[in-house]
XYZ file of N, CA, C and O in Angstrom:
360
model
N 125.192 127.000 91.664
C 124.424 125.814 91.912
C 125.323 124.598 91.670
O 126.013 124.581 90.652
N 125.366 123.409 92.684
C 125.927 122.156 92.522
C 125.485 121.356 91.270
O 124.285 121.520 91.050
N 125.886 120.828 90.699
C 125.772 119.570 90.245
C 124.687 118.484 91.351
O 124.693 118.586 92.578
N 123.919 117.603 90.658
C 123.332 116.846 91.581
C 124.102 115.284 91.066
O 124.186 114.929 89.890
N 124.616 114.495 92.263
C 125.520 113.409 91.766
C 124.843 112.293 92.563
O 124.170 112.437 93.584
N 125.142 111.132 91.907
C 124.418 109.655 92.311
C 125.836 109.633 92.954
O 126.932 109.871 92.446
N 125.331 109.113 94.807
C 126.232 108.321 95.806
C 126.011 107.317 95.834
O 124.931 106.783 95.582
N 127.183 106.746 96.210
C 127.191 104.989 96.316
C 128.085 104.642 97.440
O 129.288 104.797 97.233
N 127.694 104.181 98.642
C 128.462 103.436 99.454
C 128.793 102.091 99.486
O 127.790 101.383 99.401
N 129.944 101.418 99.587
C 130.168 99.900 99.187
C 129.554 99.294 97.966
O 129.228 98.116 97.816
N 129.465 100.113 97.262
C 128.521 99.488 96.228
C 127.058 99.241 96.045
O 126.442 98.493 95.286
N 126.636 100.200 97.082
C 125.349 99.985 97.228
C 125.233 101.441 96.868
O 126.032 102.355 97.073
N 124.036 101.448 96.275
C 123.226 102.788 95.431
C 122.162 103.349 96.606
O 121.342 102.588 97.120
N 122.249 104.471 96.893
C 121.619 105.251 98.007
C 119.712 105.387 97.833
O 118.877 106.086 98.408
N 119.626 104.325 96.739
C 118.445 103.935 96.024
C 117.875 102.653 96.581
O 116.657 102.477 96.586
N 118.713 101.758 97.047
C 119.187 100.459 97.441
C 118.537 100.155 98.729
O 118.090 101.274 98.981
N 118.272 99.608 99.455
C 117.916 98.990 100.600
C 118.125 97.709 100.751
O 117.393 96.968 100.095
N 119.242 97.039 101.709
C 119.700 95.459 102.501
C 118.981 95.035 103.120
O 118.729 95.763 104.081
N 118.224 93.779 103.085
C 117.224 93.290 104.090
C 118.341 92.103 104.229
O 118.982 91.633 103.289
N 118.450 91.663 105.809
C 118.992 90.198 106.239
C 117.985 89.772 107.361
O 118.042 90.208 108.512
N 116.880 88.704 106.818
C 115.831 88.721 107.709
C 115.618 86.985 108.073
O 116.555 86.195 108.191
N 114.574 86.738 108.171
C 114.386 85.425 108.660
C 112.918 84.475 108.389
O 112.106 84.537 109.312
N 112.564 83.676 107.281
C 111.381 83.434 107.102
C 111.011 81.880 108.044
O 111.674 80.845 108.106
N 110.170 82.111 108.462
C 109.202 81.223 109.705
C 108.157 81.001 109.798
O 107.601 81.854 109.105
N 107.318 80.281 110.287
C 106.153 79.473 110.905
C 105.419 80.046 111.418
O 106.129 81.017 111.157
N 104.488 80.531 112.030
C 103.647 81.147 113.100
C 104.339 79.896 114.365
O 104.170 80.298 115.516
N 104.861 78.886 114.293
C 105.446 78.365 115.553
C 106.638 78.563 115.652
O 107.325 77.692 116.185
N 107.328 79.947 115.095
C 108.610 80.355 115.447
C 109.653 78.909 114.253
O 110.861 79.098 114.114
N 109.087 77.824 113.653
C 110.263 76.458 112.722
C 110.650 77.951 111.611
O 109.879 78.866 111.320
N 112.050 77.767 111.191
C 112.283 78.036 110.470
C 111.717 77.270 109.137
O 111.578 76.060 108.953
N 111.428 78.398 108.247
C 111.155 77.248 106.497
C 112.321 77.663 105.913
O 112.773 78.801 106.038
N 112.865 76.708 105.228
C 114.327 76.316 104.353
C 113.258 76.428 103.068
O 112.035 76.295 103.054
N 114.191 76.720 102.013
C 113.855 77.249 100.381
C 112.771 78.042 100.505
O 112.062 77.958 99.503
N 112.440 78.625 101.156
C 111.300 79.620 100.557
C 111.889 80.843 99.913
O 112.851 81.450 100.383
N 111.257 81.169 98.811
C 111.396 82.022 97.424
C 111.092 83.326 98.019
O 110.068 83.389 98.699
N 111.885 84.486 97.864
C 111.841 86.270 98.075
C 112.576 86.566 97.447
O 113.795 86.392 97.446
N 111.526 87.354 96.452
C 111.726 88.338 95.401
C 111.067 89.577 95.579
O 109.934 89.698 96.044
N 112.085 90.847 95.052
C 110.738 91.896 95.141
C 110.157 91.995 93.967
O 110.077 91.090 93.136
N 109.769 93.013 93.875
C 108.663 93.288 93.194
C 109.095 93.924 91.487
O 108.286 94.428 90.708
N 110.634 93.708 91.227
C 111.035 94.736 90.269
C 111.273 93.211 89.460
O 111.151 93.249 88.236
N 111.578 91.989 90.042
C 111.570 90.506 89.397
C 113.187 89.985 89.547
O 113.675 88.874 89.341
N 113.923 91.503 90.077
C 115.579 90.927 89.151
C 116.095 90.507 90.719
O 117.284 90.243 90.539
N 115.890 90.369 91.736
C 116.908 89.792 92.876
C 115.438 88.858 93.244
O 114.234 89.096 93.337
N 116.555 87.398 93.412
C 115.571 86.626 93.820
C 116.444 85.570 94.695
O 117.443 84.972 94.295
N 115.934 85.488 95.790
C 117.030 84.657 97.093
C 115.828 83.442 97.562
O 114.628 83.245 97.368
N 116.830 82.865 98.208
C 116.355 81.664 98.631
C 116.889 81.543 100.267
O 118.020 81.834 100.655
N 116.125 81.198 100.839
C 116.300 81.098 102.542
C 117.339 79.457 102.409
O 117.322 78.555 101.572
N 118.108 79.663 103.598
C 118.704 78.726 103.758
C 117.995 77.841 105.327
O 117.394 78.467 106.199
N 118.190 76.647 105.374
C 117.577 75.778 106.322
C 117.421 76.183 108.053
O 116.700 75.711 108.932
N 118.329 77.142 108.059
C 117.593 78.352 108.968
C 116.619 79.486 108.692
O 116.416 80.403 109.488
N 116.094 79.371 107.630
C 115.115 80.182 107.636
C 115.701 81.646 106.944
O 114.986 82.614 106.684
N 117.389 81.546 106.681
C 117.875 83.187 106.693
C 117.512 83.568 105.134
O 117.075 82.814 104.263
N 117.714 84.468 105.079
C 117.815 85.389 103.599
C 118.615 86.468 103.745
O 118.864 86.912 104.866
N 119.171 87.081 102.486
C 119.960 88.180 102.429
C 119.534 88.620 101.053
O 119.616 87.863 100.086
N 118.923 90.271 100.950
C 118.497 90.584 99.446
C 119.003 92.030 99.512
O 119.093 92.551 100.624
N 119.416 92.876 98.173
C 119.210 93.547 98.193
C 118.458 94.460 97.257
O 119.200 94.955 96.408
N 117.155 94.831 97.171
C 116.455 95.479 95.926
C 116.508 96.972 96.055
O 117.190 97.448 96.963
N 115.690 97.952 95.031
C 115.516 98.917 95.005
C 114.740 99.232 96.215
O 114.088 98.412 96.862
N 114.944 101.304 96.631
C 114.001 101.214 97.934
C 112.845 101.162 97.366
O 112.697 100.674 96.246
N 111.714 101.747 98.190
C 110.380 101.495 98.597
C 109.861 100.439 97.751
O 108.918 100.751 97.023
N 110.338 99.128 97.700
C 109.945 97.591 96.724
C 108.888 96.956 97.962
O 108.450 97.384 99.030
N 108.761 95.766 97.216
C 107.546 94.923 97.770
C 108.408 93.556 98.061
O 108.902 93.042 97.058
N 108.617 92.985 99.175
C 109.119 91.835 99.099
C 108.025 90.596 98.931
O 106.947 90.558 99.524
N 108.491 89.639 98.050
C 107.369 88.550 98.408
C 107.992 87.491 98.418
O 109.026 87.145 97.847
N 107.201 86.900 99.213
C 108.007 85.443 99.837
C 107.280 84.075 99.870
O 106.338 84.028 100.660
N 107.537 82.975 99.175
C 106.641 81.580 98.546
C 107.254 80.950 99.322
O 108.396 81.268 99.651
N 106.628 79.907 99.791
C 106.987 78.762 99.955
C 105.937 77.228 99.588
O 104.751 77.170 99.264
N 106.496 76.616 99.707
C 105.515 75.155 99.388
C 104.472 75.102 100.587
O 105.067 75.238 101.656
N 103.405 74.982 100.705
C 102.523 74.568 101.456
C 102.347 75.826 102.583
O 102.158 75.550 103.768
N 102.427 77.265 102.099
C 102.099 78.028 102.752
C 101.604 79.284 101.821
O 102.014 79.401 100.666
N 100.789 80.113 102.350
C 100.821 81.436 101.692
C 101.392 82.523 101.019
O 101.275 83.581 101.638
N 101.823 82.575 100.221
C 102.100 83.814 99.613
C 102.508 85.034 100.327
O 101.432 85.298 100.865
N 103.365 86.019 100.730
C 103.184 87.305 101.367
C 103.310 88.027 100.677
O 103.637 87.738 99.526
N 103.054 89.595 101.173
C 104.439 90.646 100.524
C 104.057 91.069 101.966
O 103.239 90.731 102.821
N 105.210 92.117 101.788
C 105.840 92.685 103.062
C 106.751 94.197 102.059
O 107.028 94.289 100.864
N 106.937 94.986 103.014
C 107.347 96.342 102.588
C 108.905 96.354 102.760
O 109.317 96.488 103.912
N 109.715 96.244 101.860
C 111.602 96.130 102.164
C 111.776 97.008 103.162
O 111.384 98.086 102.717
N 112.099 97.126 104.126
C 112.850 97.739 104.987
C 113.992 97.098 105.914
O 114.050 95.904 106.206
N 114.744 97.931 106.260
C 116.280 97.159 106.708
C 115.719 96.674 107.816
O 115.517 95.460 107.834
N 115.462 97.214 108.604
C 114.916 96.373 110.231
C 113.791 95.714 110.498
O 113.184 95.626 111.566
N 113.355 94.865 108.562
C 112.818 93.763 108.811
C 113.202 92.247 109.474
O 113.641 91.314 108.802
N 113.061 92.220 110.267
C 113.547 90.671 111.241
C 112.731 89.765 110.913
O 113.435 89.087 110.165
N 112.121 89.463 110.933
C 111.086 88.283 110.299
C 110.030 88.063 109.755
O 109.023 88.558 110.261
N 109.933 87.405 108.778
C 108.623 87.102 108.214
C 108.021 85.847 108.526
O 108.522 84.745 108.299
N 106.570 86.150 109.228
C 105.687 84.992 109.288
C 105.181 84.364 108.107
O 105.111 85.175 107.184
N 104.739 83.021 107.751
C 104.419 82.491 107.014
C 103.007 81.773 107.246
O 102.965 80.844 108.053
N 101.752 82.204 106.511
C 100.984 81.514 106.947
C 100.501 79.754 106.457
O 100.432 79.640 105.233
N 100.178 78.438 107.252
C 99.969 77.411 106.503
C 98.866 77.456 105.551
O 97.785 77.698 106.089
N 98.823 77.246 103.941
C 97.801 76.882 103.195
C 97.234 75.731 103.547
O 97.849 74.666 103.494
N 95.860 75.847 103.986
C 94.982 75.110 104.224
C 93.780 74.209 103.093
O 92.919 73.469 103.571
């Protein structure tokens, strides 16, 4: 019987999941500073004035994403998340 061993590619833990996504408007505007964190508290990014983000948390996490004058989300980490809508608080 093998040994069972923790892999790591580039430094990333096979535990790990990269999201590079895009937070937005329901009219397609990018929102600049909006807050995504998952759900474990310890990676916490900030969108840049395009709207981008780059995170990487543990897998199956919860992403959630704030901004000023909009709703709250979560959303499920997965790599071939492309964008998150944002809804306006009313």
């Amino acid at each position: 019987m093998l040994p069972l061993l923790a892999v790591e590619s580039m430094g990333q833990s096979v535990n790990e999941v990269t999201i590079e996504s895009l937070v937005s408007d329901r009219e397609d505007n990018p929102i600049a500073d909006a807050t995504v964190y998952g759900d474990e508290g310890k990676a916490i990014r900030y969108t840049d004035r395009s709207g981008s983000f780059f995170i990487t948390v543990p897998a199956n996490s919860i992403l959630y994403v704030s901004a000023d004058g909009y709703i709250t989300r979560s959303v499920e980490a997965a790599p071939e998340l492309e964008r998150i809508v944002l809804e306006k608080d009313t």
